[in-house]
JSON list of C-alpha atoms in Angstrom, two decimals:
[
{"chain": "A", "resi": 8, "resn": "UNK", "atom": "CA", "xyz": [124.07, 84.01, 118.96]},
{"chain": "A", "resi": 9, "resn": "UNK", "atom": "CA", "xyz": [123.56, 87.06, 116.82]},
{"chain": "A", "resi": 10, "resn": "UNK", "atom": "CA", "xyz": [124.30, 84.87, 113.84]},
{"chain": "A", "resi": 11, "resn": "UNK", "atom": "CA", "xyz": [120.86, 82.97, 114.86]},
{"chain": "A", "resi": 12, "resn": "UNK", "atom": "CA", "xyz": [119.12, 85.69, 115.21]},
{"chain": "A", "resi": 13, "resn": "UNK", "atom": "CA", "xyz": [119.65, 86.70, 111.68]},
{"chain": "A", "resi": 14, "resn": "UNK", "atom": "CA", "xyz": [119.05, 83.24, 110.30]},
{"chain": "A", "resi": 15, "resn": "UNK", "atom": "CA", "xyz": [115.88, 83.14, 112.54]},
{"chain": "A", "resi": 16, "resn": "UNK", "atom": "CA", "xyz": [114.76, 86.32, 111.20]},
{"chain": "A", "resi": 17, "resn": "UNK", "atom": "CA", "xyz": [115.26, 85.30, 107.58]},
{"chain": "A", "resi": 18, "resn": "UNK", "atom": "CA", "xyz": [113.16, 81.86, 108.10]},
{"chain": "A", "resi": 19, "resn": "UNK", "atom": "CA", "xyz": [110.54, 84.01, 109.25]},
{"chain": "A", "resi": 20, "resn": "UNK", "atom": "CA", "xyz": [110.69, 86.38, 106.16]},
{"chain": "A", "resi": 21, "resn": "UNK", "atom": "CA", "xyz": [110.71, 83.32, 103.76]},
{"chain": "A", "resi": 22, "resn": "UNK", "atom": "CA", "xyz": [107.61, 81.78, 105.69]},
{"chain": "A", "resi": 23, "resn": "UNK", "atom": "CA", "xyz": [105.51, 85.12, 105.60]},
{"chain": "A", "resi": 24, "resn": "UNK", "atom": "CA", "xyz": [106.02, 85.65, 101.62]},
{"chain": "A", "resi": 25, "resn": "UNK", "atom": "CA", "xyz": [105.55, 82.07, 101.15]},
{"chain": "A", "resi": 26, "resn": "UNK", "atom": "CA", "xyz": [102.79, 81.99, 103.20]},
{"chain": "A", "resi": 27, "resn": "UNK", "atom": "CA", "xyz": [101.82, 85.17, 101.21]},
{"chain": "A", "resi": 28, "resn": "UNK", "atom": "CA", "xyz": [101.84, 83.32, 97.95]},
{"chain": "A", "resi": 29, "resn": "UNK", "atom": "CA", "xyz": [100.38, 80.14, 99.35]},
{"chain": "A", "resi": 30, "resn": "UNK", "atom": "CA", "xyz": [96.86, 81.82, 100.43]},
{"chain": "A", "resi": 31, "resn": "UNK", "atom": "CA", "xyz": [97.06, 83.32, 97.22]},
{"chain": "A", "resi": 32, "resn": "UNK", "atom": "CA", "xyz": [97.76, 87.04, 98.50]},
{"chain": "A", "resi": 33, "resn": "UNK", "atom": "CA", "xyz": [98.70, 88.50, 95.19]},
{"chain": "A", "resi": 34, "resn": "UNK", "atom": "CA", "xyz": [95.05, 87.34, 93.96]},
{"chain": "A", "resi": 35, "resn": "UNK", "atom": "CA", "xyz": [93.35, 88.95, 96.92]},
{"chain": "A", "resi": 36, "resn": "UNK", "atom": "CA", "xyz": [95.24, 92.38, 96.47]},
{"chain": "A", "resi": 37, "resn": "UNK", "atom": "CA", "xyz": [94.68, 92.25, 92.75]},
{"chain": "A", "resi": 38, "resn": "UNK", "atom": "CA", "xyz": [90.78, 91.76, 94.03]},
{"chain": "A", "resi": 39, "resn": "UNK", "atom": "CA", "xyz": [90.67, 94.51, 96.12]},
{"chain": "A", "resi": 40, "resn": "UNK", "atom": "CA", "xyz": [91.97, 96.71, 93.34]},
{"chain": "A", "resi": 41, "resn": "UNK", "atom": "CA", "xyz": [89.89, 95.90, 91.11]},
{"chain": "A", "resi": 42, "resn": "UNK", "atom": "CA", "xyz": [86.70, 96.38, 93.26]},
{"chain": "A", "resi": 43, "resn": "UNK", "atom": "CA", "xyz": [88.10, 99.86, 93.88]},
{"chain": "A", "resi": 44, "resn": "UNK", "atom": "CA", "xyz": [89.35, 100.94, 90.36]},
{"chain": "A", "resi": 45, "resn": "UNK", "atom": "CA", "xyz": [86.43, 99.02, 88.42]},
{"chain": "A", "resi": 46, "resn": "UNK", "atom": "CA", "xyz": [83.25, 98.81, 90.73]},
{"chain": "A", "resi": 47, "resn": "UNK", "atom": "CA", "xyz": [79.86, 98.13, 89.27]},
{"chain": "A", "resi": 48, "resn": "UNK", "atom": "CA", "xyz": [78.99, 101.29, 87.08]},
{"chain": "A", "resi": 49, "resn": "UNK", "atom": "CA", "xyz": [76.10, 102.15, 89.44]},
{"chain": "A", "resi": 50, "resn": "UNK", "atom": "CA", "xyz": [78.32, 102.10, 92.59]},
{"chain": "A", "resi": 51, "resn": "UNK", "atom": "CA", "xyz": [81.34, 104.44, 91.01]},
{"chain": "A", "resi": 52, "resn": "UNK", "atom": "CA", "xyz": [78.28, 106.72, 89.96]},
{"chain": "A", "resi": 53, "resn": "UNK", "atom": "CA", "xyz": [76.93, 107.21, 93.41]},
{"chain": "A", "resi": 54, "resn": "UNK", "atom": "CA", "xyz": [80.36, 107.49, 95.22]},
{"chain": "A", "resi": 55, "resn": "UNK", "atom": "CA", "xyz": [81.89, 109.85, 92.64]},
{"chain": "A", "resi": 56, "resn": "UNK", "atom": "CA", "xyz": [78.61, 112.03, 92.59]},
{"chain": "A", "resi": 57, "resn": "UNK", "atom": "CA", "xyz": [81.14, 115.10, 93.33]},
{"chain": "A", "resi": 58, "resn": "UNK", "atom": "CA", "xyz": [81.90, 115.03, 89.41]},
{"chain": "A", "resi": 59, "resn": "UNK", "atom": "CA", "xyz": [78.38, 115.53, 88.76]},
{"chain": "A", "resi": 60, "resn": "UNK", "atom": "CA", "xyz": [75.85, 112.93, 88.01]},
{"chain": "A", "resi": 61, "resn": "UNK", "atom": "CA", "xyz": [77.25, 110.71, 85.79]},
{"chain": "A", "resi": 62, "resn": "UNK", "atom": "CA", "xyz": [74.31, 108.30, 85.21]},
{"chain": "A", "resi": 63, "resn": "UNK", "atom": "CA", "xyz": [72.97, 109.92, 82.12]},
{"chain": "A", "resi": 64, "resn": "UNK", "atom": "CA", "xyz": [76.42, 108.97, 80.68]},
{"chain": "A", "resi": 65, "resn": "UNK", "atom": "CA", "xyz": [75.97, 106.58, 77.69]},
{"chain": "A", "resi": 66, "resn": "UNK", "atom": "CA", "xyz": [77.39, 103.08, 78.00]},
{"chain": "A", "resi": 67, "resn": "UNK", "atom": "CA", "xyz": [79.29, 104.07, 75.13]},
{"chain": "A", "resi": 68, "resn": "UNK", "atom": "CA", "xyz": [81.74, 105.49, 77.60]},
{"chain": "A", "resi": 69, "resn": "UNK", "atom": "CA", "xyz": [83.50, 103.27, 80.37]},
{"chain": "A", "resi": 70, "resn": "UNK", "atom": "CA", "xyz": [84.15, 104.50, 83.92]},
{"chain": "A", "resi": 71, "resn": "UNK", "atom": "CA", "xyz": [87.44, 103.48, 85.54]},
{"chain": "A", "resi": 72, "resn": "UNK", "atom": "CA", "xyz": [88.62, 105.13, 88.85]},
{"chain": "A", "resi": 73, "resn": "UNK", "atom": "CA", "xyz": [92.47, 105.83, 89.46]},
{"chain": "A", "resi": 74, "resn": "UNK", "atom": "CA", "xyz": [94.55, 105.00, 92.01]},
{"chain": "A", "resi": 75, "resn": "UNK", "atom": "CA", "xyz": [96.33, 108.45, 92.57]},
{"chain": "A", "resi": 76, "resn": "UNK", "atom": "CA", "xyz": [99.41, 109.42, 95.09]},
{"chain": "A", "resi": 77, "resn": "UNK", "atom": "CA", "xyz": [98.53, 113.14, 96.11]},
{"chain": "A", "resi": 78, "resn": "UNK", "atom": "CA", "xyz": [95.67, 115.44, 96.06]},
{"chain": "A", "resi": 79, "resn": "UNK", "atom": "CA", "xyz": [93.98, 114.51, 92.88]},
{"chain": "A", "resi": 80, "resn": "UNK", "atom": "CA", "xyz": [91.43, 112.18, 92.08]},
{"chain": "A", "resi": 81, "resn": "UNK", "atom": "CA", "xyz": [90.81, 110.99, 89.19]},
{"chain": "A", "resi": 82, "resn": "UNK", "atom": "CA", "xyz": [88.14, 109.02, 86.61]},
{"chain": "A", "resi": 83, "resn": "UNK", "atom": "CA", "xyz": [89.30, 107.54, 83.29]},
{"chain": "A", "resi": 84, "resn": "UNK", "atom": "CA", "xyz": [87.20, 107.64, 81.05]},
{"chain": "A", "resi": 85, "resn": "UNK", "atom": "CA", "xyz": [87.05, 105.33, 77.50]},
{"chain": "A", "resi": 86, "resn": "UNK", "atom": "CA", "xyz": [84.90, 106.10, 74.50]},
{"chain": "A", "resi": 87, "resn": "UNK", "atom": "CA", "xyz": [84.23, 102.37, 73.65]},
{"chain": "A", "resi": 88, "resn": "UNK", "atom": "CA", "xyz": [83.88, 102.88, 69.61]},
{"chain": "A", "resi": 89, "resn": "UNK", "atom": "CA", "xyz": [86.65, 105.44, 69.54]},
{"chain": "A", "resi": 90, "resn": "UNK", "atom": "CA", "xyz": [89.30, 104.16, 72.08]},
{"chain": "A", "resi": 91, "resn": "UNK", "atom": "CA", "xyz": [89.24, 108.01, 72.95]},
{"chain": "A", "resi": 92, "resn": "UNK", "atom": "CA", "xyz": [90.78, 108.21, 76.68]},
{"chain": "A", "resi": 93, "resn": "UNK", "atom": "CA", "xyz": [89.33, 111.06, 78.64]},
{"chain": "A", "resi": 94, "resn": "UNK", "atom": "CA", "xyz": [90.40, 111.78, 82.30]},
{"chain": "A", "resi": 95, "resn": "UNK", "atom": "CA", "xyz": [88.25, 113.80, 84.86]},
{"chain": "A", "resi": 96, "resn": "UNK", "atom": "CA", "xyz": [90.24, 115.63, 87.33]},
{"chain": "A", "resi": 97, "resn": "UNK", "atom": "CA", "xyz": [89.45, 116.68, 90.60]},
{"chain": "A", "resi": 98, "resn": "UNK", "atom": "CA", "xyz": [92.38, 118.92, 91.37]},
{"chain": "A", "resi": 99, "resn": "UNK", "atom": "CA", "xyz": [91.27, 120.08, 94.94]},
{"chain": "A", "resi": 100, "resn": "UNK", "atom": "CA", "xyz": [91.18, 123.85, 94.62]},
{"chain": "A", "resi": 101, "resn": "UNK", "atom": "CA", "xyz": [89.65, 126.39, 92.26]},
{"chain": "A", "resi": 102, "resn": "UNK", "atom": "CA", "xyz": [93.02, 128.73, 92.18]},
{"chain": "A", "resi": 103, "resn": "UNK", "atom": "CA", "xyz": [95.12, 126.33, 90.10]},
{"chain": "A", "resi": 104, "resn": "UNK", "atom": "CA", "xyz": [92.39, 126.55, 87.09]},
{"chain": "A", "resi": 105, "resn": "UNK", "atom": "CA", "xyz": [88.79, 127.64, 87.26]},
{"chain": "A", "resi": 106, "resn": "UNK", "atom": "CA", "xyz": [86.00, 128.34, 84.81]},
{"chain": "A", "resi": 107, "resn": "UNK", "atom": "CA", "xyz": [86.60, 132.08, 84.94]},
{"chain": "A", "resi": 108, "resn": "UNK", "atom": "CA", "xyz": [90.02, 131.57, 83.36]},
{"chain": "A", "resi": 109, "resn": "UNK", "atom": "CA", "xyz": [88.76, 130.27, 80.28]},
{"chain": "A", "resi": 110, "resn": "UNK", "atom": "CA", "xyz": [87.22, 133.75, 79.31]},
{"chain": "A", "resi": 111, "resn": "UNK", "atom": "CA", "xyz": [90.57, 135.58, 79.89]},
{"chain": "A", "resi": 112, "resn": "UNK", "atom": "CA", "xyz": [93.86, 135.46, 78.65]},
{"chain": "A", "resi": 113, "resn": "UNK", "atom": "CA", "xyz": [95.16, 133.67, 81.81]},
{"chain": "A", "resi": 114, "resn": "UNK", "atom": "CA", "xyz": [94.15, 130.03, 80.50]},
{"chain": "A", "resi": 115, "resn": "UNK", "atom": "CA", "xyz": [97.33, 130.04, 78.50]},
{"chain": "A", "resi": 116, "resn": "UNK", "atom": "CA", "xyz": [99.51, 130.51, 81.69]},
{"chain": "A", "resi": 117, "resn": "UNK", "atom": "CA", "xyz": [97.07, 128.15, 83.52]},
{"chain": "A", "resi": 118, "resn": "UNK", "atom": "CA", "xyz": [97.38, 125.44, 81.24]},
{"chain": "A", "resi": 119, "resn": "UNK", "atom": "CA", "xyz": [101.31, 125.50, 81.45]},
{"chain": "A", "resi": 120, "resn": "UNK", "atom": "CA", "xyz": [100.76, 125.51, 84.90]},
{"chain": "A", "resi": 121, "resn": "UNK", "atom": "CA", "xyz": [98.35, 122.80, 85.23]},
{"chain": "A", "resi": 122, "resn": "UNK", "atom": "CA", "xyz": [100.13, 120.31, 83.06]},
{"chain": "A", "resi": 123, "resn": "UNK", "atom": "CA", "xyz": [103.17, 120.76, 85.35]},
{"chain": "A", "resi": 124, "resn": "UNK", "atom": "CA", "xyz": [101.32, 120.25, 88.22]},
{"chain": "A", "resi": 125, "resn": "UNK", "atom": "CA", "xyz": [99.42, 117.11, 87.53]},
{"chain": "A", "resi": 126, "resn": "UNK", "atom": "CA", "xyz": [102.15, 115.15, 87.37]},
{"chain": "A", "resi": 127, "resn": "UNK", "atom": "CA", "xyz": [100.23, 111.79, 86.35]},
{"chain": "A", "resi": 128, "resn": "UNK", "atom": "CA", "xyz": [98.15, 113.82, 83.70]},
{"chain": "A", "resi": 129, "resn": "UNK", "atom": "CA", "xyz": [97.72, 110.97, 81.05]},
{"chain": "A", "resi": 130, "resn": "UNK", "atom": "CA", "xyz": [100.47, 113.08, 78.45]},
{"chain": "A", "resi": 131, "resn": "UNK", "atom": "CA", "xyz": [103.10, 115.60, 79.44]},
{"chain": "A", "resi": 132, "resn": "UNK", "atom": "CA", "xyz": [103.11, 118.42, 76.99]},
{"chain": "A", "resi": 133, "resn": "UNK", "atom": "CA", "xyz": [104.81, 121.86, 75.99]},
{"chain": "A", "resi": 134, "resn": "UNK", "atom": "CA", "xyz": [104.62, 124.24, 73.16]},
{"chain": "A", "resi": 135, "resn": "UNK", "atom": "CA", "xyz": [100.50, 124.27, 74.11]},
{"chain": "A", "resi": 136, "resn": "UNK", "atom": "CA", "xyz": [98.67, 126.12, 71.41]},
{"chain": "A", "resi": 137, "resn": "UNK", "atom": "CA", "xyz": [95.42, 127.33, 71.99]},
{"chain": "A", "resi": 138, "resn": "UNK", "atom": "CA", "xyz": [93.12, 126.57, 68.70]},
{"chain": "A", "resi": 139, "resn": "UNK", "atom": "CA", "xyz": [89.48, 126.90, 69.84]},
{"chain": "A", "resi": 140, "resn": "UNK", "atom": "CA", "xyz": [87.59, 128.66, 72.23]},
{"chain": "A", "resi": 141, "resn": "UNK", "atom": "CA", "xyz": [83.79, 127.33, 73.48]},
{"chain": "A", "resi": 142, "resn": "UNK", "atom": "CA", "xyz": [81.25, 126.37, 75.53]},
{"chain": "A", "resi": 143, "resn": "UNK", "atom": "CA", "xyz": [79.30, 123.11, 76.19]},
{"chain": "A", "resi": 144, "resn": "UNK", "atom": "CA", "xyz": [75.57, 123.33, 77.62]},
{"chain": "A", "resi": 145, "resn": "UNK", "atom": "CA", "xyz": [75.82, 120.06, 79.97]},
{"chain": "A", "resi": 146, "resn": "UNK", "atom": "CA", "xyz": [72.37, 119.31, 81.98]},
{"chain": "A", "resi": 147, "resn": "UNK", "atom": "CA", "xyz": [72.37, 122.59, 84.17]},
{"chain": "A", "resi": 148, "resn": "UNK", "atom": "CA", "xyz": [76.00, 124.25, 83.46]},
{"chain": "A", "resi": 149, "resn": "UNK", "atom": "CA", "xyz": [77.65, 125.67, 81.09]},
{"chain": "A", "resi": 150, "resn": "UNK", "atom": "CA", "xyz": [80.87, 124.30, 80.79]},
{"chain": "A", "resi": 151, "resn": "UNK", "atom": "CA", "xyz": [84.07, 126.47, 79.39]},
{"chain": "A", "resi": 152, "resn": "UNK", "atom": "CA", "xyz": [86.74, 124.62, 77.23]},
{"chain": "A", "resi": 153, "resn": "UNK", "atom": "CA", "xyz": [89.62, 125.06, 74.85]},
{"chain": "A", "resi": 154, "resn": "UNK", "atom": "CA", "xyz": [90.63, 122.65, 72.29]},
{"chain": "A", "resi": 155, "resn": "UNK", "atom": "CA", "xyz": [94.82, 122.67, 71.95]},
{"chain": "A", "resi": 156, "resn": "UNK", "atom": "CA", "xyz": [97.66, 121.27, 70.18]},
{"chain": "A", "resi": 157, "resn": "UNK", "atom": "CA", "xyz": [101.24, 120.47, 71.88]},
{"chain": "A", "resi": 158, "resn": "UNK", "atom": "CA", "xyz": [104.19, 118.80, 71.55]},
{"chain": "A", "resi": 159, "resn": "UNK", "atom": "CA", "xyz": [104.73, 115.60, 73.46]},
{"chain": "A", "resi": 160, "resn": "UNK", "atom": "CA", "xyz": [107.58, 116.35, 76.06]},
{"chain": "A", "resi": 161, "resn": "UNK", "atom": "CA", "xyz": [109.25, 113.05, 75.62]},
{"chain": "A", "resi": 162, "resn": "UNK", "atom": "CA", "xyz": [108.59, 113.08, 71.87]},
{"chain": "A", "resi": 163, "resn": "UNK", "atom": "CA", "xyz": [108.77, 116.52, 70.45]},
{"chain": "A", "resi": 164, "resn": "UNK", "atom": "CA", "xyz": [108.44, 115.46, 66.82]},
{"chain": "A", "resi": 165, "resn": "UNK", "atom": "CA", "xyz": [104.85, 114.39, 67.44]},
{"chain": "A", "resi": 166, "resn": "UNK", "atom": "CA", "xyz": [101.95, 116.68, 68.01]},
{"chain": "A", "resi": 167, "resn": "UNK", "atom": "CA", "xyz": [98.99, 115.92, 70.03]},
{"chain": "A", "resi": 168, "resn": "UNK", "atom": "CA", "xyz": [95.35, 117.79, 69.83]},
{"chain": "A", "resi": 169, "resn": "UNK", "atom": "CA", "xyz": [92.97, 117.59, 72.56]},
{"chain": "A", "resi": 170, "resn": "UNK", "atom": "CA", "xyz": [90.76, 119.73, 74.93]},
{"chain": "A", "resi": 171, "resn": "UNK", "atom": "CA", "xyz": [90.44, 120.76, 78.19]},
{"chain": "A", "resi": 172, "resn": "UNK", "atom": "CA", "xyz": [87.43, 121.86, 79.74]},
{"chain": "A", "resi": 173, "resn": "UNK", "atom": "CA", "xyz": [86.49, 123.13, 83.93]},
{"chain": "A", "resi": 174, "resn": "UNK", "atom": "CA", "xyz": [83.49, 123.17, 85.92]},
{"chain": "A", "resi": 175, "resn": "UNK", "atom": "CA", "xyz": [83.16, 123.20, 89.65]},
{"chain": "A", "resi": 176, "resn": "UNK", "atom": "CA", "xyz": [80.84, 121.50, 92.06]},
{"chain": "A", "resi": 177, "resn": "UNK", "atom": "CA", "xyz": [80.46, 121.24, 95.46]},
{"chain": "A", "resi": 178, "resn": "UNK", "atom": "CA", "xyz": [81.83, 117.84, 97.06]},
{"chain": "A", "resi": 179, "resn": "UNK", "atom": "CA", "xyz": [79.25, 115.72, 98.48]},
{"chain": "A", "resi": 180, "resn": "UNK", "atom": "CA", "xyz": [79.31, 115.40, 102.43]},
{"chain": "A", "resi": 181, "resn": "UNK", "atom": "CA", "xyz": [78.60, 111.55, 101.72]},
{"chain": "A", "resi": 182, "resn": "UNK", "atom": "CA", "xyz": [80.58, 111.20, 98.80]},
{"chain": "A", "resi": 183, "resn": "UNK", "atom": "CA", "xyz": [83.97, 109.84, 98.36]},
{"chain": "A", "resi": 184, "resn": "UNK", "atom": "CA", "xyz": [85.71, 112.70, 99.61]},
{"chain": "A", "resi": 185, "resn": "UNK", "atom": "CA", "xyz": [84.28, 112.39, 103.15]},
{"chain": "A", "resi": 186, "resn": "UNK", "atom": "CA", "xyz": [85.36, 108.60, 103.13]},
{"chain": "A", "resi": 187, "resn": "UNK", "atom": "CA", "xyz": [89.14, 108.96, 102.31]},
{"chain": "A", "resi": 188, "resn": "UNK", "atom": "CA", "xyz": [89.57, 112.70, 100.83]},
{"chain": "A", "resi": 189, "resn": "UNK", "atom": "CA", "xyz": [90.63, 114.12, 104.16]},
{"chain": "A", "resi": 190, "resn": "UNK", "atom": "CA", "xyz": [93.15, 111.72, 104.47]},
{"chain": "A", "resi": 191, "resn": "UNK", "atom": "CA", "xyz": [94.63, 112.66, 100.90]},
{"chain": "A", "resi": 192, "resn": "UNK", "atom": "CA", "xyz": [93.52, 115.69, 100.20]},
{"chain": "A", "resi": 193, "resn": "UNK", "atom": "CA", "xyz": [94.36, 118.00, 103.66]},
{"chain": "A", "resi": 194, "resn": "UNK", "atom": "CA", "xyz": [92.96, 121.39, 104.04]},
{"chain": "A", "resi": 195, "resn": "UNK", "atom": "CA", "xyz": [90.56, 120.52, 100.99]},
{"chain": "A", "resi": 196, "resn": "UNK", "atom": "CA", "xyz": [87.80, 123.01, 99.79]},
{"chain": "A", "resi": 197, "resn": "UNK", "atom": "CA", "xyz": [84.24, 122.09, 99.63]},
{"chain": "A", "resi": 198, "resn": "UNK", "atom": "CA", "xyz": [83.89, 123.64, 96.35]},
{"chain": "A", "resi": 199, "resn": "UNK", "atom": "CA", "xyz": [86.74, 122.47, 93.82]},
{"chain": "A", "resi": 200, "resn": "UNK", "atom": "CA", "xyz": [87.46, 122.33, 90.09]},
{"chain": "A", "resi": 201, "resn": "UNK", "atom": "CA", "xyz": [86.85, 119.36, 87.68]},
{"chain": "A", "resi": 202, "resn": "UNK", "atom": "CA", "xyz": [88.94, 119.51, 84.84]},
{"chain": "A", "resi": 203, "resn": "UNK", "atom": "CA", "xyz": [88.09, 117.13, 81.60]},
{"chain": "A", "resi": 204, "resn": "UNK", "atom": "CA", "xyz": [91.29, 116.86, 79.88]},
{"chain": "A", "resi": 205, "resn": "UNK", "atom": "CA", "xyz": [91.60, 114.40, 76.53]},
{"chain": "A", "resi": 206, "resn": "UNK", "atom": "CA", "xyz": [94.41, 114.47, 74.18]},
{"chain": "A", "resi": 207, "resn": "UNK", "atom": "CA", "xyz": [95.53, 112.10, 71.18]},
{"chain": "A", "resi": 208, "resn": "UNK", "atom": "CA", "xyz": [98.20, 112.27, 68.04]},
{"chain": "A", "resi": 209, "resn": "UNK", "atom": "CA", "xyz": [97.11, 115.36, 65.83]},
{"chain": "A", "resi": 210, "resn": "UNK", "atom": "CA", "xyz": [94.76, 113.76, 63.17]},
{"chain": "A", "resi": 211, "resn": "UNK", "atom": "CA", "xyz": [93.17, 111.03, 65.31]},
{"chain": "A", "resi": 212, "resn": "UNK", "atom": "CA", "xyz": [91.37, 112.94, 68.07]},
{"chain": "A", "resi": 213, "resn": "UNK", "atom": "CA", "xyz": [88.01, 113.17, 68.52]},
{"chain": "A", "resi": 214, "resn": "UNK", "atom": "CA", "xyz": [86.34, 116.26, 69.78]},
{"chain": "A", "resi": 215, "resn": "UNK", "atom": "CA", "xyz": [82.96, 114.79, 69.71]},
{"chain": "A", "resi": 216, "resn": "UNK", "atom": "CA", "xyz": [83.67, 112.16, 71.91]},
{"chain": "A", "resi": 217, "resn": "UNK", "atom": "CA", "xyz": [84.97, 114.52, 74.86]},
{"chain": "A", "resi": 218, "resn": "UNK", "atom": "CA", "xyz": [82.06, 117.05, 74.04]},
{"chain": "A", "resi": 219, "resn": "UNK", "atom": "CA", "xyz": [79.23, 114.51, 74.23]},
{"chain": "A", "resi": 220, "resn": "UNK", "atom": "CA", "xyz": [80.51, 113.05, 77.74]},
{"chain": "A", "resi": 221, "resn": "UNK", "atom": "CA", "xyz": [80.65, 116.92, 78.99]},
{"chain": "A", "resi": 222, "resn": "UNK", "atom": "CA", "xyz": [76.91, 116.97, 77.44]},
{"chain": "A", "resi": 223, "resn": "UNK", "atom": "CA", "xyz": [75.98, 114.07, 79.28]},
{"chain": "A", "resi": 224, "resn": "UNK", "atom": "CA", "xyz": [76.77, 115.07, 82.76]},
{"chain": "A", "resi": 225, "resn": "UNK", "atom": "CA", "xyz": [74.04, 116.46, 84.84]},
{"chain": "A", "resi": 226, "resn": "UNK", "atom": "CA", "xyz": [74.73, 119.01, 87.13]},
{"chain": "A", "resi": 227, "resn": "UNK", "atom": "CA", "xyz": [70.79, 119.31, 88.13]},
{"chain": "A", "resi": 228, "resn": "UNK", "atom": "CA", "xyz": [70.38, 119.42, 92.23]},
{"chain": "A", "resi": 229, "resn": "UNK", "atom": "CA", "xyz": [74.32, 119.87, 92.51]},
{"chain": "A", "resi": 230, "resn": "UNK", "atom": "CA", "xyz": [75.80, 123.14, 93.47]}
]
């Protein structure tokens, strides 16, 4: 009798799997994922206004929302003319890294801690060396940044160059955080640090692509 029950369960599982593919289950899931990660530009701009107003950013920059596990939310940005990849990451608090750190000696240690904390960062780095400190005047906010060089954790003979910048914004009550953030980011603060991070193999990195993205973000009317 137990053997028959086992065979019956197996047949049910097979029928469920067959039905899933027969009714194009994978296609349905892909459609839902694509709808979340790559919605129309105006929809993403509205839903992700916690990061600032991205509506002034040139269409040379392509936005995509990342699917992340954990407390971090991330927008992936591609500068189409250069292929430069840039991430804008909501790190969920203001203690891991904040704007004030860029004006102190804390930034060196904070960078190491950040790279270790953000497990899904675009690159895993070590031997980080700051090469330049500065600020970018965005629309309504001064955003501090540092340029750096570092070695790739998995290929230590290769060096990369990049930029990391940070700004704080208050998350909108009707933004995407209000819809799903409470389930993902428990005890999330109203105001959090957003990190702009970009890196590429040394000699190929384009700082202007990152700088111009930051300049284009508007904070007017946003806390």
